[in-house]
XYZ file of C-alpha atoms in Angstrom:
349
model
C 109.148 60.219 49.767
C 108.420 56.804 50.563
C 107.039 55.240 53.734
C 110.389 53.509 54.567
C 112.482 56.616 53.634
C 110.339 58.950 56.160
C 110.941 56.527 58.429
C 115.058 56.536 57.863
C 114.618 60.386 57.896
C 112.672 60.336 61.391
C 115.229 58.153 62.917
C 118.748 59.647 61.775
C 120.891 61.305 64.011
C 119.869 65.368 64.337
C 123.063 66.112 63.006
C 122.712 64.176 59.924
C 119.373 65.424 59.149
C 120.829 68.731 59.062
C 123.747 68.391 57.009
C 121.162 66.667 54.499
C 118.898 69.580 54.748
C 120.976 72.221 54.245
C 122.496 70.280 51.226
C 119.279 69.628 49.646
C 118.245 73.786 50.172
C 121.607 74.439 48.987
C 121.584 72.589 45.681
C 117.848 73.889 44.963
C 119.302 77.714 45.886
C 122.220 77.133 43.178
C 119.836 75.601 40.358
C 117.109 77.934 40.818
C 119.590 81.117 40.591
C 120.992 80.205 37.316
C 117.771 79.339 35.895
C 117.015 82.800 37.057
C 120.445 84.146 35.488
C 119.229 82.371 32.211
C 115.782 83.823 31.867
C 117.910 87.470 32.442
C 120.541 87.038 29.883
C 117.312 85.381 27.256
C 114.993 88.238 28.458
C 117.679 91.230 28.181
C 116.134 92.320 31.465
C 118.389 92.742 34.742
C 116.822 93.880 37.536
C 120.113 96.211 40.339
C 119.627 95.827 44.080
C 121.121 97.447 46.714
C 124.411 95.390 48.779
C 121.897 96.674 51.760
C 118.676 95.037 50.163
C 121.160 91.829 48.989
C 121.857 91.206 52.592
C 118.909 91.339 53.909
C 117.089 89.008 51.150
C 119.925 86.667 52.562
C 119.412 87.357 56.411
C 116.028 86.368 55.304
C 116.598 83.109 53.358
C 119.287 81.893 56.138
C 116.577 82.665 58.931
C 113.490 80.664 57.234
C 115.926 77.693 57.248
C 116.988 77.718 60.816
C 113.024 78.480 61.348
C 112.404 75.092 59.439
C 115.235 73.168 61.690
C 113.759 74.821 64.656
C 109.971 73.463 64.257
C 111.280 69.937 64.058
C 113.545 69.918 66.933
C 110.346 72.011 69.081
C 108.058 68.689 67.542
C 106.461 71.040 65.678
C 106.151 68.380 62.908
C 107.880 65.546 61.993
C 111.447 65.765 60.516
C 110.388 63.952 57.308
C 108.710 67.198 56.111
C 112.125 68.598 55.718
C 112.565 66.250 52.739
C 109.219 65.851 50.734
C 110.344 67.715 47.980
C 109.109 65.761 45.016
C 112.139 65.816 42.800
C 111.390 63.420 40.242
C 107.744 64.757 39.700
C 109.854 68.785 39.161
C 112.060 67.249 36.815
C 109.686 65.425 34.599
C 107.915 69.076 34.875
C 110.580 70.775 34.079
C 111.017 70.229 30.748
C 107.050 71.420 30.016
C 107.460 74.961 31.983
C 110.810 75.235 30.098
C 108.959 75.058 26.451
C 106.621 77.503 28.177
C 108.653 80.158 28.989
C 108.282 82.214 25.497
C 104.879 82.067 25.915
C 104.676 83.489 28.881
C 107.178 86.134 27.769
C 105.065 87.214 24.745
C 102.256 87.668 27.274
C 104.099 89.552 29.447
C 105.675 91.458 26.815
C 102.181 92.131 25.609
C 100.632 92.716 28.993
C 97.747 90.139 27.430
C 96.444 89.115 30.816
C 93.585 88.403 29.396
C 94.833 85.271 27.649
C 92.865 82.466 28.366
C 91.897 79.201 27.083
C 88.995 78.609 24.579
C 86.428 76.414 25.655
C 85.922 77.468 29.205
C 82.784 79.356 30.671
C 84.487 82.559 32.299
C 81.108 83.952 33.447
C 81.102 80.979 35.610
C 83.938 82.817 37.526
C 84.191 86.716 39.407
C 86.139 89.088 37.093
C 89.325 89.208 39.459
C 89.800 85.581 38.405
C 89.434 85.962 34.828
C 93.248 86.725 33.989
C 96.583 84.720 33.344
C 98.391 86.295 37.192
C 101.969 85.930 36.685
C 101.823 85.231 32.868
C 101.192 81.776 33.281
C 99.487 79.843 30.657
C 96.249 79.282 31.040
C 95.849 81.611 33.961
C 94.485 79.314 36.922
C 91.911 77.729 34.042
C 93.368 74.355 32.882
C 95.125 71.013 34.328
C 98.016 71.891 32.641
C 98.593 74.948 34.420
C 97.631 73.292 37.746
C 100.273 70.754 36.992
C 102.955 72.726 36.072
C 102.551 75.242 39.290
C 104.229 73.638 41.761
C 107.377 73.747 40.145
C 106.943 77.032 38.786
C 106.475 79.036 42.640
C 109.380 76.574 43.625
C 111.707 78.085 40.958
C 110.568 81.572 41.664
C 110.935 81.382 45.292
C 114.557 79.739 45.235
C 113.608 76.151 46.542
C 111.425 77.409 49.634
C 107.592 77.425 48.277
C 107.329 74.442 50.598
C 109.217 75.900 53.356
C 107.291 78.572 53.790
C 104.210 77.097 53.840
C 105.659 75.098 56.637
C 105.369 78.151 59.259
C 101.412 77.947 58.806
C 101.743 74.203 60.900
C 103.422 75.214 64.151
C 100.189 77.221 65.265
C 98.089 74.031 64.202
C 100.347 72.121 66.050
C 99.815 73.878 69.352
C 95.700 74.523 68.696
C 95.659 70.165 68.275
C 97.152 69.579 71.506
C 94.961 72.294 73.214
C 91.946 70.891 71.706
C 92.747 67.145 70.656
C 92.858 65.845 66.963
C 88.666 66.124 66.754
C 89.391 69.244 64.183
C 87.689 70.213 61.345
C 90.146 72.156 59.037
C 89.410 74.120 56.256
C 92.297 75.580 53.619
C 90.777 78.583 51.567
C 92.160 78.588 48.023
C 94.056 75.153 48.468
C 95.011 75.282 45.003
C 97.195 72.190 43.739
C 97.250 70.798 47.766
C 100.706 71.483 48.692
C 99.262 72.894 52.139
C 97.408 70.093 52.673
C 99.514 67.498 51.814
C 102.195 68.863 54.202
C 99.231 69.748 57.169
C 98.178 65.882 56.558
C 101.633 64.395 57.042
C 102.024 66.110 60.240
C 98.289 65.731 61.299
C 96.938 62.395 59.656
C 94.139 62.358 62.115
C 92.346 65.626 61.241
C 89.088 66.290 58.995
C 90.477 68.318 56.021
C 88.024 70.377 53.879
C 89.956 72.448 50.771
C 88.384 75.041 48.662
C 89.281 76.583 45.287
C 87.651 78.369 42.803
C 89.832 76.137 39.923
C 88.174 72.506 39.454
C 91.074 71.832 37.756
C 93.862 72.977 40.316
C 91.518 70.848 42.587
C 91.722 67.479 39.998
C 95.367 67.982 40.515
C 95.149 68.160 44.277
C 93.086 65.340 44.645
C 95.596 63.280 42.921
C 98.320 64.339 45.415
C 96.096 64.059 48.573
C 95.080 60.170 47.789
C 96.805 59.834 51.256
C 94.626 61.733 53.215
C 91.791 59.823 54.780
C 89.677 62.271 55.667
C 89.190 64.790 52.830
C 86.436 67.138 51.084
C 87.547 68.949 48.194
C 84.814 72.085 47.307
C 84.585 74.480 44.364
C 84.103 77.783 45.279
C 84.936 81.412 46.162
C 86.815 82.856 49.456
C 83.777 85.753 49.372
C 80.861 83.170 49.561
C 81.708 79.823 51.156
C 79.274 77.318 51.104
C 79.612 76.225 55.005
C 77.413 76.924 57.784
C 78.270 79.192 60.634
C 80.816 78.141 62.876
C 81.731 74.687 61.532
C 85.257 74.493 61.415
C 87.787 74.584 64.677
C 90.577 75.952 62.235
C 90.975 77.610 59.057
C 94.117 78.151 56.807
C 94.529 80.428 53.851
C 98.337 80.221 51.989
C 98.959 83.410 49.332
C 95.197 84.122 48.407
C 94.714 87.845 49.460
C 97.026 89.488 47.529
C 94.784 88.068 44.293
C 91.977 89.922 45.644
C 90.498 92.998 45.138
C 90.588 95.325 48.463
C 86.543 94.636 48.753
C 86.743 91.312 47.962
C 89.775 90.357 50.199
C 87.454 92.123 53.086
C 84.150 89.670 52.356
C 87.003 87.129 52.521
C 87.779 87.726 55.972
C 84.259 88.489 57.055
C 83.473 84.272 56.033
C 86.735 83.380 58.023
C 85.250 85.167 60.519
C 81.422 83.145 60.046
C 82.499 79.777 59.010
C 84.848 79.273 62.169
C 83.586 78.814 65.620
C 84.111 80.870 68.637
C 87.475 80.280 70.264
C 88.268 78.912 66.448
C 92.043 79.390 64.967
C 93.263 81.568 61.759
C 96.589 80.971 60.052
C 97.442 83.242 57.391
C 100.189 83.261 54.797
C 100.647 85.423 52.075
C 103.083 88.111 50.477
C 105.031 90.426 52.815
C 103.901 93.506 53.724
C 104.932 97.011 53.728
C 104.141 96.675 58.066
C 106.696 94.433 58.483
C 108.700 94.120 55.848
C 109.601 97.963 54.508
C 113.029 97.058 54.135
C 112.572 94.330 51.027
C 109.729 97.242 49.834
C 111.412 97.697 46.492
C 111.175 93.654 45.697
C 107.963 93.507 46.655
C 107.271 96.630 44.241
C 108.729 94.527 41.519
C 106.780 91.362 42.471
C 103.736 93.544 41.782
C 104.880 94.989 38.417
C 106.844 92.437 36.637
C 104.481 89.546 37.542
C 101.257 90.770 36.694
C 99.691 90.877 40.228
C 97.212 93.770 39.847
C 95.787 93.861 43.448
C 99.684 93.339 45.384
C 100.409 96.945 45.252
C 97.064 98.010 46.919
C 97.471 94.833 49.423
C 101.110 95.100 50.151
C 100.099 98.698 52.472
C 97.015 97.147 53.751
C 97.990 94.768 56.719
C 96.576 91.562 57.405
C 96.590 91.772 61.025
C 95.582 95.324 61.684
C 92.694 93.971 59.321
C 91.392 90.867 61.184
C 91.415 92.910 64.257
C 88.572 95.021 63.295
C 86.986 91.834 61.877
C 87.243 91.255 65.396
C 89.648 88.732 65.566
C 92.285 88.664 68.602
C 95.476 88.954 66.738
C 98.070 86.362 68.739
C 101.264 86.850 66.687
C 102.589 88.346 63.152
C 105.914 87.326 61.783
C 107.945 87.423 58.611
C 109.249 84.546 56.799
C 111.862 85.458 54.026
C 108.960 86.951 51.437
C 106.682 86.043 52.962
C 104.170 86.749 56.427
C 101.910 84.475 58.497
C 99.507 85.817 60.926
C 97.722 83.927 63.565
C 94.654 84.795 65.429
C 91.478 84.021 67.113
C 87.874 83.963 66.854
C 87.130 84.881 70.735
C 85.311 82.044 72.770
């Protein structure tokens, strides 16, 4: 969105803004249910839920938009993060994930996980990385891939990838105007940016720090974040972060756990723990979990299965919060958001 549009969007009646919004969530609902029809009818596969699970998948969508609305009208951030969905970039990408699709289907077909591009170093990476999750091309592993992600968890997640990550800014909101905009701010397994770019628009003044183990999912990123003015992008792993004790005020992590292995994903929350400092924040956001969200447990069995996530299963019954607490963080809230859960705690003072 441009400057002068964010500004139109900031300054139109609250009304209007919603009407627009719920138009714009609307049309991406519509288009991204019968792409998902179309890959059914292609695949042969159908996939029978309960009227019971049905309405509460909608309960769930409906509620994660009036969340959204919510956040701007609290100041949460500003109302022209409702509309940065980067239309023209999907649909020049669209075309490319479309000519993908039977390759991802003869990998999944295959369960060939282990289909990788030629040319790169895997030793260079830990063996949890070293597989195509969800079928995709390329696995995490090329600039292709990185470029063609965004659009890919859009489609899957029926137009709210980007609202969802949304829900990890409130608690940022409320820890800069405890502490002032001074904040170092690291996001663990940035990926392609999205989080960033979104945490940036709302909070242009902070020191941003991203980390990924994909230098090429990190090329992409930097190309999106050219707008943030104060940025360090790092290579490396959530289970060995190369930052000294205590030097960040906040940290954010968006859907890494449940790509870790149970021992991994518990070093992972041992160097939250060491890289913030005391009375330092925590946002986490990542798949639902059996805790909270037992009545969508059959999706989330299927997420596991059908999408090659070998470590969901194990991670869906082992809860986030209950976790960080004998980390010996101070838990401050846990809530679901449609398929999603974000958890916020501290690092006591």
């Amino acid at each position: 969105m441009t400057s002068l549009a964010m500004q139109l969007a900031e300054r139109a009646p609250a009304s209007l803004h919603q009407i627009a919004y719920r138009a714009q969530q609307k049309g991406l609902l519509l288009t991204c249910l019968l792409g998902h029809q179309a890959l059914r009818l292609l695949s042969r596969r159908s996939v029978r839920i309960s009227r019971k699970l049905e309405r509460e998948i909608q309960r769930r969508y409906q509620a994660l938009l009036e969340r959204d609305l919510e956040n701007v009208d609290e100041g949460a951030y500003p109302r022209s993060l409702l509309f940065q969905y980067p239309l023209v970039d999907y649909l020049r990408t669209t075309p490319a994930l479309l000519l993908d699709v039977p390759r991802s289907w003869w990998r999944m077909r295959g369960r060939r996980y282990r289909d990788l591009p030629d040319g790169v170093d895997l030793q260079r990476y830990p063996a949890y990385f070293r597989r195509n999750y969800h079928w995709q091309t390329d696995g995490y592993l090329s600039r292709k891939s990185a470029d063609l992600y965004d659009v890919a968890v859009e489609f899957l997640f029926l137009g709210t990838a980007d609202v969802m990550r949304r829900m990890v800014i409130p608690p940022i909101t409320r820890f800069v105007r405890e502490h002032g905009s001074d904040v170092r701010l690291l996001d663990v397994a940035c990926g392609t940016g999205r989080m960033l770019h979104q945490l940036a628009l709302a909070h242009p003044t902070l020191r941003f720090y991203g980390m990924d183990l994909s230098p090429y999912y990190l090329d992409h990123a930097r190309d999106l974040l050219r707008h943030v003015e104060h940025l360090s992008l790092v290579a490396d792993s959530a289970e060995a972060m190369p930052f000294r004790d205590g030097f960040f005020d906040a940290v954010t992590s968006v859907h890494l756990l449940h790509e870790l292995p149970g021992p991994v994903r518990r070093r992972a929350y041992e160097e939250f723990w060491r890289v913030l400092r005391p009375g330092g924040l925590l946002v986490v956001e990542d798949s639902a979990q059996l805790s909270e969200s037992g009545e969508i447990a059959f999706l989330l069995g299927k997420f596991s299965e059908d999408f090659h996530e070998p470590f969901h299963r194990e991670y869906a019954r082992d809860d986030i919060g209950a976790a960080l607490e004998r980390q010996g963080f101070r838990v401050e809230s846990t809530e679901p958001h449609f398929v999603s859960k974000v958890v916020v705690a501290r690092k006591p003072a």
